[in-house]
mmCIF file of C-alpha atoms in Angstrom:
data_model
loop_
_atom_site.group_PDB
_atom_site.id
_atom_site.type_symbol
_atom_site.label_atom_id
_atom_site.label_comp_id
_atom_site.label_asym_id
_atom_site.label_seq_id
_atom_site.Cartn_x
_atom_site.Cartn_y
_atom_site.Cartn_z
ATOM 1 C CA ALA A 26 0.003 -0.044 -0.071
ATOM 2 C CA GLN A 27 1.076 3.565 -0.618
ATOM 3 C CA ARG A 28 2.320 5.654 2.276
ATOM 4 C CA VAL A 29 3.806 9.108 2.967
ATOM 5 C CA THR A 30 5.919 9.709 5.970
ATOM 6 C CA GLN A 31 6.795 13.128 7.323
ATOM 7 C CA PRO A 32 9.041 12.268 10.348
ATOM 8 C CA GLU A 33 8.928 15.756 11.968
ATOM 9 C CA LYS A 34 5.747 16.835 13.679
ATOM 10 C CA LEU A 35 7.285 20.183 14.493
ATOM 11 C CA LEU A 36 10.227 22.035 13.081
ATOM 12 C CA SER A 37 11.564 25.309 14.550
ATOM 13 C CA VAL A 38 14.090 27.362 12.690
ATOM 14 C CA PHE A 39 15.367 30.917 13.093
ATOM 15 C CA LYS A 40 14.675 33.557 10.545
ATOM 16 C CA GLY A 41 17.301 33.384 7.787
ATOM 17 C CA ALA A 42 18.309 29.835 8.564
ATOM 18 C CA PRO A 43 17.874 27.082 5.901
ATOM 19 C CA VAL A 44 14.780 24.876 6.149
ATOM 20 C CA GLU A 45 14.388 21.249 5.015
ATOM 21 C CA LEU A 46 10.977 19.542 5.563
ATOM 22 C CA LYS A 47 11.422 15.801 5.128
ATOM 23 C CA CYS A 48 9.072 13.632 3.217
ATOM 24 C CA ASN A 49 9.477 9.967 2.307
ATOM 25 C CA TYR A 50 7.145 7.829 0.323
ATOM 26 C CA SER A 51 6.291 4.272 -0.454
ATOM 27 C CA TYR A 52 4.652 3.475 -3.774
ATOM 28 C CA SER A 53 4.948 0.682 -6.235
ATOM 29 C CA GLY A 54 4.141 2.797 -9.266
ATOM 30 C CA SER A 55 5.683 5.871 -10.746
ATOM 31 C CA PRO A 56 5.232 8.606 -8.049
ATOM 32 C CA GLU A 57 3.620 11.959 -8.539
ATOM 33 C CA LEU A 58 4.185 14.205 -5.534
ATOM 34 C CA PHE A 59 3.033 17.499 -4.086
ATOM 35 C CA TRP A 60 3.593 19.732 -1.239
ATOM 36 C CA TYR A 61 0.575 21.490 0.265
ATOM 37 C CA VAL A 62 0.700 24.292 2.738
ATOM 38 C CA GLN A 63 -1.957 25.574 5.290
ATOM 39 C CA TYR A 64 -1.273 28.923 6.823
ATOM 40 C CA SER A 65 -3.047 29.992 9.997
ATOM 41 C CA ARG A 66 -6.772 30.258 9.461
ATOM 42 C CA GLN A 67 -6.428 29.677 5.728
ATOM 43 C CA ARG A 68 -7.300 26.841 3.456
ATOM 44 C CA LEU A 69 -5.077 24.058 2.335
ATOM 45 C CA GLN A 70 -3.269 25.207 -0.893
ATOM 46 C CA LEU A 71 -0.888 23.698 -3.299
ATOM 47 C CA LEU A 72 2.657 24.904 -2.854
ATOM 48 C CA LEU A 73 4.412 22.885 -5.529
ATOM 49 C CA ARG A 74 4.357 19.734 -7.574
ATOM 50 C CA HIS A 75 7.406 17.681 -8.592
ATOM 51 C CA ILE A 76 6.356 17.466 -12.275
ATOM 52 C CA SER A 77 6.690 21.266 -12.609
ATOM 53 C CA ARG A 78 10.181 21.463 -11.133
ATOM 54 C CA GLU A 79 9.183 24.951 -10.016
ATOM 55 C CA SER A 80 10.192 27.216 -7.146
ATOM 56 C CA ILE A 81 7.382 28.831 -5.271
ATOM 57 C CA LYS A 82 8.066 31.375 -2.528
ATOM 58 C CA GLY A 83 11.586 30.292 -2.580
ATOM 59 C CA PHE A 84 10.810 26.620 -1.864
ATOM 60 C CA THR A 85 12.051 23.794 -3.988
ATOM 61 C CA ALA A 86 11.645 20.050 -3.804
ATOM 62 C CA ASP A 87 13.433 17.401 -5.673
ATOM 63 C CA LEU A 88 12.145 13.845 -6.205
ATOM 64 C CA ASN A 89 14.767 11.267 -5.347
ATOM 65 C CA LYS A 90 13.590 7.927 -6.465
ATOM 66 C CA GLY A 91 16.559 6.105 -5.106
ATOM 67 C CA GLU A 92 15.882 7.413 -1.610
ATOM 68 C CA THR A 93 12.169 7.598 -2.153
ATOM 69 C CA SER A 94 12.147 11.204 -0.893
ATOM 70 C CA PHE A 95 10.709 14.512 -1.832
ATOM 71 C CA HIS A 96 12.138 16.903 0.738
ATOM 72 C CA LEU A 97 11.057 20.482 0.714
ATOM 73 C CA LYS A 98 13.805 23.069 1.083
ATOM 74 C CA LYS A 99 14.302 26.793 1.363
ATOM 75 C CA PRO A 100 17.656 28.419 1.799
ATOM 76 C CA PHE A 101 16.531 31.289 3.983
ATOM 77 C CA ALA A 102 13.362 30.973 6.204
ATOM 78 C CA GLN A 103 11.025 33.924 6.543
ATOM 79 C CA GLU A 104 8.626 34.490 9.391
ATOM 80 C CA GLU A 105 5.670 34.256 6.854
ATOM 81 C CA ASP A 106 6.759 30.669 6.106
ATOM 82 C CA SER A 107 5.323 29.550 9.413
ATOM 83 C CA ALA A 108 2.507 27.073 8.556
ATOM 84 C CA MET A 109 1.544 23.371 8.402
ATOM 85 C CA TYR A 110 3.253 21.653 5.435
ATOM 86 C CA TYR A 111 1.783 18.365 3.982
ATOM 87 C CA CYS A 112 3.527 16.104 1.613
ATOM 88 C CA ALA A 113 1.118 14.206 -0.657
ATOM 89 C CA LEU A 114 1.377 11.377 -3.287
ATOM 90 C CA VAL A 115 -0.968 10.824 -6.093
ATOM 91 C CA TYR A 116 -2.475 7.350 -5.861
ATOM 92 C CA SER A 117 -4.408 5.701 -8.628
ATOM 93 C CA GLY A 118 -7.045 3.442 -7.274
ATOM 94 C CA ALA A 119 -10.588 2.301 -7.976
ATOM 95 C CA GLY A 120 -10.711 4.295 -11.211
ATOM 96 C CA SER A 121 -9.869 7.525 -9.515
ATOM 97 C CA TYR A 122 -6.805 9.643 -8.589
ATOM 98 C CA GLN A 123 -6.563 10.341 -4.891
ATOM 99 C CA LEU A 124 -4.019 12.012 -2.761
ATOM 100 C CA THR A 125 -2.332 10.235 0.070
ATOM 101 C CA PHE A 126 -1.069 12.698 2.611
ATOM 102 C CA GLY A 127 1.529 12.633 5.321
ATOM 103 C CA LYS A 128 0.718 13.651 8.784
ATOM 104 C CA GLY A 129 2.126 17.097 8.194
ATOM 105 C CA THR A 130 5.037 19.170 9.701
ATOM 106 C CA LYS A 131 4.354 22.391 11.524
ATOM 107 C CA LEU A 132 7.141 24.859 10.659
ATOM 108 C CA SER A 133 7.679 27.601 13.098
ATOM 109 C CA VAL A 134 10.152 30.426 12.093
ATOM 110 C CA ILE A 135 11.489 32.298 15.042
ATOM 111 C CA PRO A 136 12.144 35.986 14.506
ATOM 112 C CA GLU B 23 -13.732 33.345 -9.326
ATOM 113 C CA ALA B 24 -15.241 32.021 -6.139
ATOM 114 C CA GLY B 25 -13.380 29.215 -4.511
ATOM 115 C CA VAL B 26 -14.536 26.071 -3.020
ATOM 116 C CA THR B 27 -17.050 26.853 -0.285
ATOM 117 C CA GLN B 28 -17.871 24.679 2.675
ATOM 118 C CA PHE B 29 -20.353 25.077 5.425
ATOM 119 C CA PRO B 30 -20.797 25.077 8.239
ATOM 120 C CA SER B 31 -17.324 25.990 9.289
ATOM 121 C CA HIS B 32 -17.906 24.398 12.614
ATOM 122 C CA SER B 33 -20.440 21.875 13.901
ATOM 123 C CA VAL B 34 -20.789 20.483 17.359
ATOM 124 C CA ILE B 35 -23.320 17.596 17.738
ATOM 125 C CA GLU B 36 -24.224 14.969 20.171
ATOM 126 C CA LYS B 37 -23.420 11.348 19.545
ATOM 127 C CA GLY B 38 -26.213 9.748 17.729
ATOM 128 C CA GLN B 39 -27.394 12.900 15.997
ATOM 129 C CA THR B 40 -27.260 13.582 12.249
ATOM 130 C CA VAL B 41 -25.082 16.173 10.543
ATOM 131 C CA THR B 42 -25.001 17.340 6.938
ATOM 132 C CA LEU B 43 -21.974 19.026 5.530
ATOM 133 C CA ARG B 44 -22.215 20.956 2.339
ATOM 134 C CA CYS B 45 -19.629 21.654 -0.295
ATOM 135 C CA ASP B 46 -19.943 24.107 -3.308
ATOM 136 C CA PRO B 47 -17.144 23.513 -5.797
ATOM 137 C CA ILE B 48 -15.758 25.995 -8.196
ATOM 138 C CA SER B 49 -18.157 26.583 -10.997
ATOM 139 C CA GLY B 50 -17.393 24.269 -13.901
ATOM 140 C CA HIS B 51 -15.414 21.846 -11.869
ATOM 141 C CA ASP B 52 -16.799 18.395 -12.659
ATOM 142 C CA ASN B 53 -14.565 16.606 -10.193
ATOM 143 C CA LEU B 54 -15.387 17.006 -6.449
ATOM 144 C CA TYR B 55 -13.551 15.157 -3.614
ATOM 145 C CA TRP B 56 -14.131 14.766 0.091
ATOM 146 C CA TYR B 57 -11.294 14.178 2.492
ATOM 147 C CA ARG B 58 -11.133 14.172 6.252
ATOM 148 C CA ARG B 59 -8.484 14.519 8.971
ATOM 149 C CA VAL B 60 -9.250 12.781 12.199
ATOM 150 C CA MET B 61 -7.256 14.085 15.207
ATOM 151 C CA GLY B 62 -3.577 12.934 15.022
ATOM 152 C CA LYS B 63 -4.067 11.135 11.712
ATOM 153 C CA GLU B 64 -3.372 11.922 8.165
ATOM 154 C CA ILE B 65 -5.793 13.620 5.764
ATOM 155 C CA LYS B 66 -7.544 10.772 4.120
ATOM 156 C CA PHE B 67 -9.585 10.459 0.967
ATOM 157 C CA LEU B 68 -13.231 9.633 1.326
ATOM 158 C CA LEU B 69 -14.701 9.831 -2.142
ATOM 159 C CA HIS B 70 -14.691 11.359 -5.640
ATOM 160 C CA PHE B 71 -17.559 12.510 -7.766
ATOM 161 C CA VAL B 72 -17.411 13.148 -11.459
ATOM 162 C CA LYS B 73 -20.445 15.380 -12.038
ATOM 163 C CA GLU B 74 -23.272 13.695 -10.127
ATOM 164 C CA SER B 75 -21.752 10.174 -10.321
ATOM 165 C CA LYS B 76 -19.573 8.489 -7.588
ATOM 166 C CA GLN B 77 -16.412 7.598 -9.350
ATOM 167 C CA ASP B 78 -14.731 6.294 -6.238
ATOM 168 C CA GLU B 79 -16.082 5.856 -2.781
ATOM 169 C CA SER B 80 -13.403 3.491 -1.482
ATOM 170 C CA GLY B 81 -12.433 5.746 1.366
ATOM 171 C CA MET B 82 -15.899 6.018 2.948
ATOM 172 C CA PRO B 83 -15.390 4.579 6.447
ATOM 173 C CA ASN B 84 -18.837 2.873 6.912
ATOM 174 C CA ASN B 85 -22.456 3.056 5.933
ATOM 175 C CA ARG B 86 -23.180 5.886 8.394
ATOM 176 C CA PHE B 87 -21.716 8.149 5.736
ATOM 177 C CA LEU B 88 -23.743 9.180 2.737
ATOM 178 C CA ALA B 89 -22.575 11.485 0.045
ATOM 179 C CA GLU B 90 -24.576 13.023 -2.698
ATOM 180 C CA ARG B 91 -24.033 15.521 -5.462
ATOM 181 C CA THR B 92 -27.296 16.959 -6.724
ATOM 182 C CA GLY B 93 -27.272 17.792 -10.430
ATOM 183 C CA GLY B 94 -23.547 17.660 -10.498
ATOM 184 C CA THR B 95 -23.306 20.927 -8.612
ATOM 185 C CA TYR B 96 -22.971 21.117 -4.863
ATOM 186 C CA SER B 97 -22.346 18.140 -2.711
ATOM 187 C CA THR B 98 -23.493 17.018 0.808
ATOM 188 C CA LEU B 99 -22.008 14.567 3.180
ATOM 189 C CA LYS B 100 -24.277 13.279 5.824
ATOM 190 C CA VAL B 101 -23.323 11.380 8.884
ATOM 191 C CA GLN B 102 -26.078 9.445 10.492
ATOM 192 C CA PRO B 103 -25.850 8.543 13.342
ATOM 193 C CA ALA B 104 -22.691 10.415 14.328
ATOM 194 C CA GLU B 105 -20.135 8.673 16.616
ATOM 195 C CA LEU B 106 -17.309 10.141 18.680
ATOM 196 C CA GLU B 107 -14.658 8.840 16.232
ATOM 197 C CA ASP B 108 -16.229 10.924 13.409
ATOM 198 C CA SER B 109 -14.881 14.166 14.974
ATOM 199 C CA GLY B 110 -12.325 15.786 12.741
ATOM 200 C CA VAL B 111 -12.066 18.292 9.828
ATOM 201 C CA TYR B 112 -13.777 17.448 6.625
ATOM 202 C CA PHE B 113 -12.340 18.994 3.532
ATOM 203 C CA CYS B 114 -13.856 19.229 0.069
ATOM 204 C CA ALA B 115 -11.843 19.888 -3.083
ATOM 205 C CA SER B 116 -12.633 20.301 -6.719
ATOM 206 C CA SER B 117 -10.746 20.250 -9.980
ATOM 207 C CA GLN B 118 -11.545 20.762 -13.616
ATOM 208 C CA VAL B 119 -9.605 17.675 -14.707
ATOM 209 C CA PRO B 120 -9.660 14.298 -12.888
ATOM 210 C CA LEU B 121 -5.912 13.876 -12.730
ATOM 211 C CA ALA B 122 -4.741 14.829 -9.304
ATOM 212 C CA ASN B 123 -1.386 15.821 -10.565
ATOM 213 C CA TYR B 124 -2.829 19.117 -11.644
ATOM 214 C CA GLY B 125 -3.673 19.750 -7.928
ATOM 215 C CA TYR B 126 -6.999 20.272 -6.286
ATOM 216 C CA THR B 127 -8.538 23.506 -4.928
ATOM 217 C CA PHE B 128 -9.562 22.836 -1.392
ATOM 218 C CA GLY B 129 -12.244 24.450 0.660
ATOM 219 C CA SER B 130 -11.664 25.799 4.269
ATOM 220 C CA GLY B 131 -12.997 22.618 5.732
ATOM 221 C CA THR B 132 -15.735 21.863 8.257
ATOM 222 C CA ARG B 133 -14.622 21.172 11.739
ATOM 223 C CA LEU B 134 -16.987 18.488 13.229
ATOM 224 C CA THR B 135 -17.018 17.728 16.906
ATOM 225 C CA VAL B 136 -19.209 14.913 18.168
ATOM 226 C CA VAL B 137 -19.678 15.026 21.897
#
């Protein structure tokens, strides 16, 4: 069965420090992965997807199939980055495409 | 464009009662999804509508949950009778195309508390 693991429940970093939010996955097929973010009192929103190879708000994530990882990185954390971050895997099942989420990591950026 | 709208935003009900959650997707989005996050657990898929048809309801936990999508527009998720373990946040999402690798647009969620 597919699984997404985010080992850190909470990550605290100082403003200006590098950030790495870890995500590991288990999936027998070809993985499609996303990062979603939920800021305080806001809805869950797509941050980036691995197929786009894009950088959003300074964040990047590289799919490493050898290590089955999709870690989210930012070189210099900002206070406005404080939020819940969810890694998610596209799963094809029962004729539908679903998202399998990790438990999330709460990022706290200390001023 | 209006986003995905869910209401109520919060609901507190007693065990055994019935609750109906509603989701209005983005206009023109044929695909509508329900997910939920139970305390301490992952956000989990419940079901997927394509227009008014249930494409995949493999994530529905049991027959106390009933989802409908009238005329392919808004959707309701009814829990009857509610149990304590149903407490959590219920998310709705919609997309124009069925492939999730384009990403969904999520609603703000309904926080359900069963006491």
